[in-house]
Short mmCIF file of C-alpha atoms in Angstrom, two decimals:
data_model
loop_
_atom_site.label_atom_id
_atom_site.label_comp_id
_atom_site.label_asym_id
_atom_site.label_seq_id
_atom_site.Cartn_x
_atom_site.Cartn_y
_atom_site.Cartn_z
CA MET A 1 -4.23 108.29 95.81
CA LYS A 2 -7.67 109.59 95.27
CA HIS A 3 -9.16 108.72 92.08
CA PHE A 4 -12.17 110.60 90.47
CA ASN A 5 -14.59 108.96 88.19
CA ASN A 6 -17.43 111.27 87.70
CA ILE A 7 -16.82 115.24 88.08
CA LEU A 8 -19.65 117.94 88.10
CA TYR A 9 -18.58 121.42 87.42
CA VAL A 10 -21.15 124.13 88.17
CA LEU A 11 -21.39 127.24 85.86
CA ASP A 12 -22.47 130.63 86.26
CA GLU A 13 -23.20 133.58 84.17
CA HIS A 14 -19.47 134.43 83.99
CA THR A 15 -18.09 131.21 83.07
CA HIS A 16 -16.15 131.12 80.03
CA GLN A 17 -13.59 128.96 77.95
CA SER A 18 -10.82 130.46 79.70
CA SER A 19 -12.07 130.33 83.30
CA VAL A 20 -9.47 128.83 85.59
CA SER A 21 -11.89 126.86 87.68
CA LEU A 22 -13.13 125.19 84.38
CA LEU A 23 -9.87 124.56 82.91
CA ARG A 24 -8.54 122.91 86.30
CA ALA A 25 -11.92 120.58 86.01
CA ILE A 26 -11.17 119.66 82.60
CA ALA A 27 -7.47 118.94 83.43
CA LEU A 28 -8.61 116.94 86.40
CA ALA A 29 -11.14 114.97 84.46
CA LYS A 30 -8.48 114.22 81.76
CA SER A 31 -5.80 113.23 84.11
CA ASN A 32 -8.21 110.83 86.04
CA GLN A 33 -9.91 109.50 82.84
CA ALA A 34 -13.28 110.64 84.55
CA ASP A 35 -16.52 111.80 83.09
CA LEU A 36 -17.28 115.64 83.17
CA THR A 37 -20.53 117.24 83.30
CA LEU A 38 -20.96 121.02 82.92
CA LEU A 39 -24.13 122.01 84.96
CA GLN A 40 -25.93 125.20 84.03
CA ILE A 41 -28.56 126.11 86.59
CA LEU A 42 -31.14 128.99 85.79
CA PRO A 43 -33.79 130.69 87.85
CA ASP A 44 -37.36 129.30 87.56
CA ILE A 45 -38.87 132.54 86.05
CA ALA A 46 -42.28 130.55 85.47
CA THR A 47 -43.35 131.67 88.82
CA PHE A 48 -43.18 135.28 87.53
CA ILE A 49 -45.29 134.82 84.64
CA HIS A 50 -48.85 136.30 85.05
CA PRO A 51 -50.40 136.79 81.68
CA TYR A 52 -53.32 138.90 83.16
CA ASP A 53 -51.37 141.31 85.25
CA HIS A 54 -49.58 144.17 83.29
CA GLY A 55 -47.22 144.93 86.07
CA CYS A 56 -45.27 141.37 85.70
CA ILE A 57 -43.94 139.39 82.67
CA SER A 58 -46.81 138.54 80.48
CA ASP A 59 -45.25 136.11 77.75
CA GLU A 60 -45.74 132.69 78.78
CA THR A 61 -43.45 131.37 76.21
CA LEU A 62 -40.57 133.41 77.83
CA PRO A 63 -39.41 130.51 80.00
CA ILE A 64 -39.34 128.06 77.03
CA LYS A 65 -37.36 130.65 74.99
CA MET A 66 -34.84 131.51 77.95
CA LEU A 67 -34.12 127.81 78.51
CA HIS A 68 -33.56 127.11 74.75
CA ARG A 69 -31.40 130.30 74.45
CA GLU A 70 -29.09 129.51 77.33
CA LYS A 71 -28.66 125.82 76.36
CA GLU A 72 -27.40 127.04 73.01
CA LYS A 73 -24.95 128.98 74.91
CA LEU A 74 -23.86 125.89 76.82
CA GLN A 75 -23.32 124.13 73.67
CA THR A 76 -21.48 126.77 72.22
CA LEU A 77 -19.00 126.89 75.37
CA ILE A 78 -18.47 123.14 75.11
CA ALA A 79 -17.95 123.41 71.43
CA SER A 80 -15.09 126.01 72.19
CA LEU A 81 -13.28 123.94 74.64
CA GLU A 82 -9.83 122.52 73.44
CA VAL A 83 -10.37 118.98 74.94
CA ASP A 84 -9.86 115.43 73.37
CA PHE A 85 -13.09 114.03 75.33
CA SER A 86 -16.69 115.48 75.25
CA PRO A 87 -18.12 117.01 78.41
CA LYS A 88 -21.78 116.29 79.02
CA ALA A 89 -24.31 119.09 79.45
CA GLU A 90 -27.24 119.30 81.93
CA GLN A 91 -29.52 122.37 82.28
CA LYS A 92 -31.54 122.68 85.16
CA THR A 93 -34.03 125.58 86.80
CA GLY A 94 -34.56 126.15 90.44
CA LYS A 95 -32.45 126.55 93.59
CA SER A 96 -28.76 126.31 92.92
CA TYR A 97 -27.72 123.99 95.95
CA ILE A 98 -30.53 121.82 95.64
CA GLU A 99 -30.38 120.96 92.03
CA ILE A 100 -26.81 120.31 92.48
CA ILE A 101 -27.26 117.86 95.30
CA ARG A 102 -30.32 116.09 93.41
CA LEU A 103 -27.99 116.00 90.51
CA VAL A 104 -25.05 114.47 92.41
CA GLN A 105 -27.47 111.85 94.01
CA ALA A 106 -29.00 110.68 90.61
CA GLN A 107 -25.76 110.50 88.73
CA ASN A 108 -23.43 109.48 91.64
CA PHE A 109 -20.84 112.32 91.17
CA ASP A 110 -17.87 112.01 93.27
CA LEU A 111 -16.67 115.68 93.24
CA VAL A 112 -18.49 119.10 92.81
CA ILE A 113 -16.44 121.98 91.44
CA LYS A 114 -18.10 125.41 91.65
CA GLU A 115 -16.49 128.99 91.41
CA ILE A 116 -16.89 131.76 93.81
CA ASP A 117 -16.23 135.24 93.59
CA ASP A 118 -13.62 136.92 95.72
CA ILE A 119 -15.81 139.84 96.34
CA ASP A 120 -17.29 139.95 99.71
CA TRP A 121 -16.33 136.34 100.41
CA LEU A 122 -17.33 136.26 103.92
CA ASP A 123 -20.55 137.64 103.37
CA ARG A 124 -21.34 135.56 100.24
CA LEU A 125 -20.39 132.32 101.99
CA LEU A 126 -22.36 132.83 105.31
CA GLY A 127 -25.87 131.83 105.04
CA SER A 128 -25.50 131.35 101.20
CA ASP A 129 -26.26 128.57 98.60
CA ASP A 130 -22.72 127.81 99.04
CA MET A 131 -22.72 127.34 102.62
CA HIS A 132 -25.83 125.12 102.20
CA LEU A 133 -23.89 123.15 99.58
CA LEU A 134 -21.08 122.64 101.87
CA ARG A 135 -23.42 121.50 104.46
CA LYS A 136 -25.57 119.03 102.32
CA CYS A 137 -23.86 117.89 99.48
CA PRO A 138 -22.95 113.99 99.76
CA CYS A 139 -19.75 114.09 97.87
CA PRO A 140 -16.67 116.50 98.10
CA VAL A 141 -17.40 120.09 97.30
CA TRP A 142 -14.39 122.24 95.84
CA LEU A 143 -15.29 125.95 95.98
CA MET A 144 -12.68 127.69 93.76
CA LYS A 145 -11.77 131.51 94.09
CA LYS A 146 -12.32 133.12 90.79
CA ASP A 147 -8.82 135.13 90.87
CA ALA A 148 -6.92 131.77 92.03
CA ASP A 149 -3.71 131.05 90.26
CA PRO A 150 -3.73 128.33 87.64
CA LYS A 151 -1.18 126.27 89.69
CA TYR A 152 -1.45 126.09 93.38
CA LYS A 153 1.85 126.38 95.24
CA HIS A 154 0.45 125.59 98.79
CA ILE A 155 -2.23 122.98 99.72
CA MET A 156 -3.30 122.80 103.50
CA ALA A 157 -4.75 119.60 104.76
CA ALA A 158 -6.49 120.13 108.18
CA VAL A 159 -6.97 116.93 110.29
CA ASP A 160 -8.61 116.15 113.33
CA LEU A 161 -6.33 114.33 115.99
CA THR A 162 -9.13 113.38 118.37
CA ASP A 163 -7.84 111.88 121.89
CA THR A 164 -10.31 108.88 121.54
CA PRO A 165 -9.90 106.17 119.01
CA ASP A 166 -12.74 106.98 116.44
CA THR A 167 -12.99 104.87 113.17
CA ALA A 168 -15.04 107.14 111.27
CA ASN A 169 -12.49 110.33 112.17
CA ASP A 170 -9.57 108.08 111.12
CA GLU A 171 -11.38 107.31 107.83
CA LEU A 172 -12.19 111.15 107.18
CA ASN A 173 -8.42 111.98 107.97
CA THR A 174 -7.35 109.25 105.32
CA GLU A 175 -9.90 111.03 102.82
CA ILE A 176 -8.53 114.40 103.26
CA LEU A 177 -4.94 113.24 102.99
CA GLU A 178 -5.63 111.17 99.87
CA PHE A 179 -7.41 114.16 98.30
CA ALA A 180 -4.60 116.67 99.48
CA CYS A 181 -1.78 114.22 98.08
CA SER A 182 -3.31 113.74 94.83
CA LEU A 183 -3.85 117.41 94.26
CA SER A 184 -0.43 118.36 95.51
CA LEU A 185 1.49 115.92 93.14
CA ALA A 186 -0.65 117.19 90.24
CA ASP A 187 0.42 120.74 90.74
CA PHE A 188 3.74 120.09 92.08
CA THR A 189 2.83 121.99 95.37
CA THR A 190 3.98 122.08 98.96
CA LEU A 191 1.78 119.94 101.17
CA HIS A 192 0.95 121.20 104.62
CA VAL A 193 -0.82 118.91 107.14
CA VAL A 194 -1.92 121.11 110.00
CA ASN A 195 -3.64 120.63 113.41
CA ALA A 196 -4.74 122.96 116.06
CA TYR A 197 -5.75 122.28 119.62
CA ASP A 198 -7.14 123.57 122.76
CA VAL A 199 -7.32 122.41 126.39
CA PRO A 200 -10.73 124.05 127.41
CA GLN A 201 -10.31 122.45 131.09
CA ALA A 202 -6.85 123.92 131.49
CA GLY A 203 -8.37 127.14 132.86
CA PHE A 204 -10.51 125.41 135.43
CA ILE A 205 -8.24 123.15 136.74
CA SER A 206 -5.40 125.65 137.01
CA LEU A 207 -7.66 127.64 139.45
CA TRP A 208 -7.23 125.02 141.97
CA ALA A 209 -3.46 124.63 141.74
CA GLU A 210 -0.99 126.66 143.91
CA GLN A 211 0.91 127.61 140.53
CA PRO A 212 -2.04 127.88 138.07
CA ASP A 213 0.09 129.42 135.25
CA MET A 214 2.66 126.30 135.62
CA VAL A 215 -0.35 123.71 135.68
CA LYS A 216 -2.20 125.54 132.69
CA ASP A 217 1.45 125.45 130.76
CA GLU A 218 1.81 121.71 131.68
CA LEU A 219 -1.46 120.53 130.48
CA PHE A 220 -0.88 122.53 127.13
CA ALA A 221 2.51 120.91 126.81
CA ALA A 222 1.22 117.39 127.51
CA GLU A 223 -1.70 117.82 124.85
CA GLY A 224 0.89 119.30 122.53
CA ARG A 225 3.12 116.29 122.92
CA GLN A 226 0.25 114.10 122.28
CA LYS A 227 -0.86 115.69 119.08
CA GLN A 228 2.80 115.60 118.02
CA HIS A 229 2.80 111.78 118.47
CA LYS A 230 -0.54 111.39 116.68
CA ILE A 231 0.47 113.64 113.71
CA LYS A 232 3.83 111.38 113.21
CA THR A 233 1.44 108.08 113.43
CA LEU A 234 -0.70 109.46 110.89
CA MET A 235 2.38 110.65 108.46
CA ASP A 236 3.88 107.04 108.86
CA ASP A 237 0.49 105.48 107.97
CA LEU A 238 0.38 107.86 104.88
CA LYS A 239 3.94 106.90 103.90
CA SER A 240 2.81 103.29 103.87
CA ARG A 241 -0.14 103.81 101.89
CA ILE A 242 1.38 106.19 99.06
CA GLY A 243 4.76 104.54 99.15
CA THR A 244 8.24 105.87 100.24
CA GLU A 245 8.89 107.28 96.82
CA SER A 246 5.80 109.39 96.54
CA TYR A 247 5.89 110.46 100.21
CA GLU A 248 9.62 111.77 99.99
CA TYR A 249 8.57 113.56 96.68
CA LEU A 250 5.60 115.20 98.44
CA SER A 251 7.69 115.64 101.67
CA PRO A 252 4.76 116.85 103.66
CA GLN A 253 5.26 119.52 106.25
CA THR A 254 3.44 119.33 109.50
CA HIS A 255 2.20 121.92 111.80
CA ILE A 256 0.48 121.86 115.22
CA SER A 257 -0.75 125.19 116.45
CA GLN A 258 -1.72 125.89 120.10
CA GLY A 259 -5.21 127.46 120.49
CA PRO A 260 -8.79 126.99 119.40
CA PRO A 261 -8.91 125.43 116.06
CA GLY A 262 -11.63 128.09 114.71
CA ARG A 263 -8.94 130.58 115.16
CA GLU A 264 -5.78 128.87 114.62
CA ILE A 265 -6.49 127.00 111.19
CA PRO A 266 -7.71 130.36 109.24
CA LYS A 267 -4.49 131.86 110.67
CA LEU A 268 -2.22 129.10 109.65
CA ALA A 269 -3.98 129.02 106.25
CA ASN A 270 -3.03 132.74 106.00
CA GLU A 271 0.63 132.44 107.37
CA LEU A 272 1.30 129.54 104.89
CA ASN A 273 -0.26 131.29 101.82
CA ALA A 274 -2.57 128.35 101.24
CA ASP A 275 -4.17 128.20 97.77
CA LEU A 276 -6.37 125.42 99.04
CA VAL A 277 -7.59 124.17 102.33
CA VAL A 278 -8.82 120.55 102.36
CA MET A 279 -10.68 119.87 105.55
CA GLY A 280 -13.40 117.43 106.88
CA THR A 281 -16.92 118.25 107.66
CA ILE A 282 -18.40 116.62 110.71
CA ALA A 283 -21.83 115.13 111.14
CA ARG A 284 -22.98 111.83 112.42
CA THR A 285 -22.93 108.98 109.95
CA GLY A 286 -26.06 107.43 108.75
CA ILE A 287 -28.41 110.29 109.79
CA ALA A 288 -29.53 112.93 107.67
CA GLY A 289 -27.21 115.97 108.50
CA VAL A 290 -27.45 119.50 107.90
CA VAL A 291 -24.63 120.73 110.48
CA ILE A 292 -21.01 120.86 109.49
CA GLY A 293 -19.66 120.93 113.01
CA ASN A 294 -18.55 123.70 115.12
CA THR A 295 -14.77 123.75 113.99
CA ALA A 296 -15.84 123.63 110.21
CA GLU A 297 -18.73 125.95 110.78
CA ASN A 298 -16.06 128.54 112.36
CA VAL A 299 -13.40 127.95 110.18
CA LEU A 300 -14.81 128.16 106.61
CA PRO A 301 -16.27 131.68 106.49
CA GLN A 302 -12.84 132.92 107.56
CA LEU A 303 -10.78 131.39 104.69
CA ARG A 304 -9.90 133.66 102.09
CA CYS A 305 -8.73 130.74 99.74
CA SER A 306 -10.10 127.92 97.80
CA ILE A 307 -11.89 125.13 99.88
CA LEU A 308 -12.24 121.44 99.36
CA ALA A 309 -14.80 120.10 101.80
CA ILE A 310 -15.18 116.48 102.51
CA LYS A 311 -17.94 114.47 104.29
CA PRO A 312 -17.53 111.53 106.56
CA LYS A 313 -18.49 108.12 104.89
CA GLY A 314 -22.21 107.40 105.52
CA PHE A 315 -23.12 110.93 105.64
CA VAL A 316 -26.88 111.17 104.12
CA SER A 317 -27.93 114.41 102.69
CA PRO A 318 -31.46 115.94 104.12
CA VAL A 319 -32.11 116.99 100.30
CA SER A 320 -34.03 114.50 98.41
#
């Protein structure tokens, strides 16, 4: 099972002591006996200070006053929390995703939790600071919908059942399932393990066959059988790792969908009423990466639920 040691929660201007995402971060830290840090990120208004320009802010002490006032608000928030441990406080100024990643690197956080509004989810995610964070943060990022239920009912783990042996991919699938299992057990949720597959060459091959539709169907059926075998192997491995009792308690449901993953995974999330999708992000290990990978890039903006995105081992953030 996945164990957390050092959790970073990113506040925004709307965070309060009853925010569902904050309460979940506190509960997660408590159950894991992990350190919890609350990060407050403010705009760097010093760049707007021009003492000789009457059209701009002229009070050079304003940034200091602002930082002091916001730090007091942060300390008041922490004092208001009914917890038996003391969350730490951090205050930064600058670009949100850059400051988050730098702090992750400096203090070795193993999970970032950030709330995001449901309003204009798609527009906000595409090209936003949140997408930069998903692309470039070296540790898992959990983006929580603001209006999410306090307790999840359905958690969906999207795994990659590649056709060729791939140690990095196997490790990523293991990470995805460990996260999903831990959270499912904590919330007593239904766990869904899903995969979607396509056979891009089927159309071309069938063009040269006497019965193209039959050939195409056979190619998809063969691929489907292979995926069923692979997901069974993955579940058998999961059972051996977490134990028969935990596995039977979780009783994960498997789903394999025929079609492009970029279309089918969001569709499955919607059909299963997923509260959270746990999925990997693909990047070449050991190399500074900024690209998530075609599947994840297509899937993430379409999801209407919370997201937990996990990097492969060895990922190096381009942010320094």
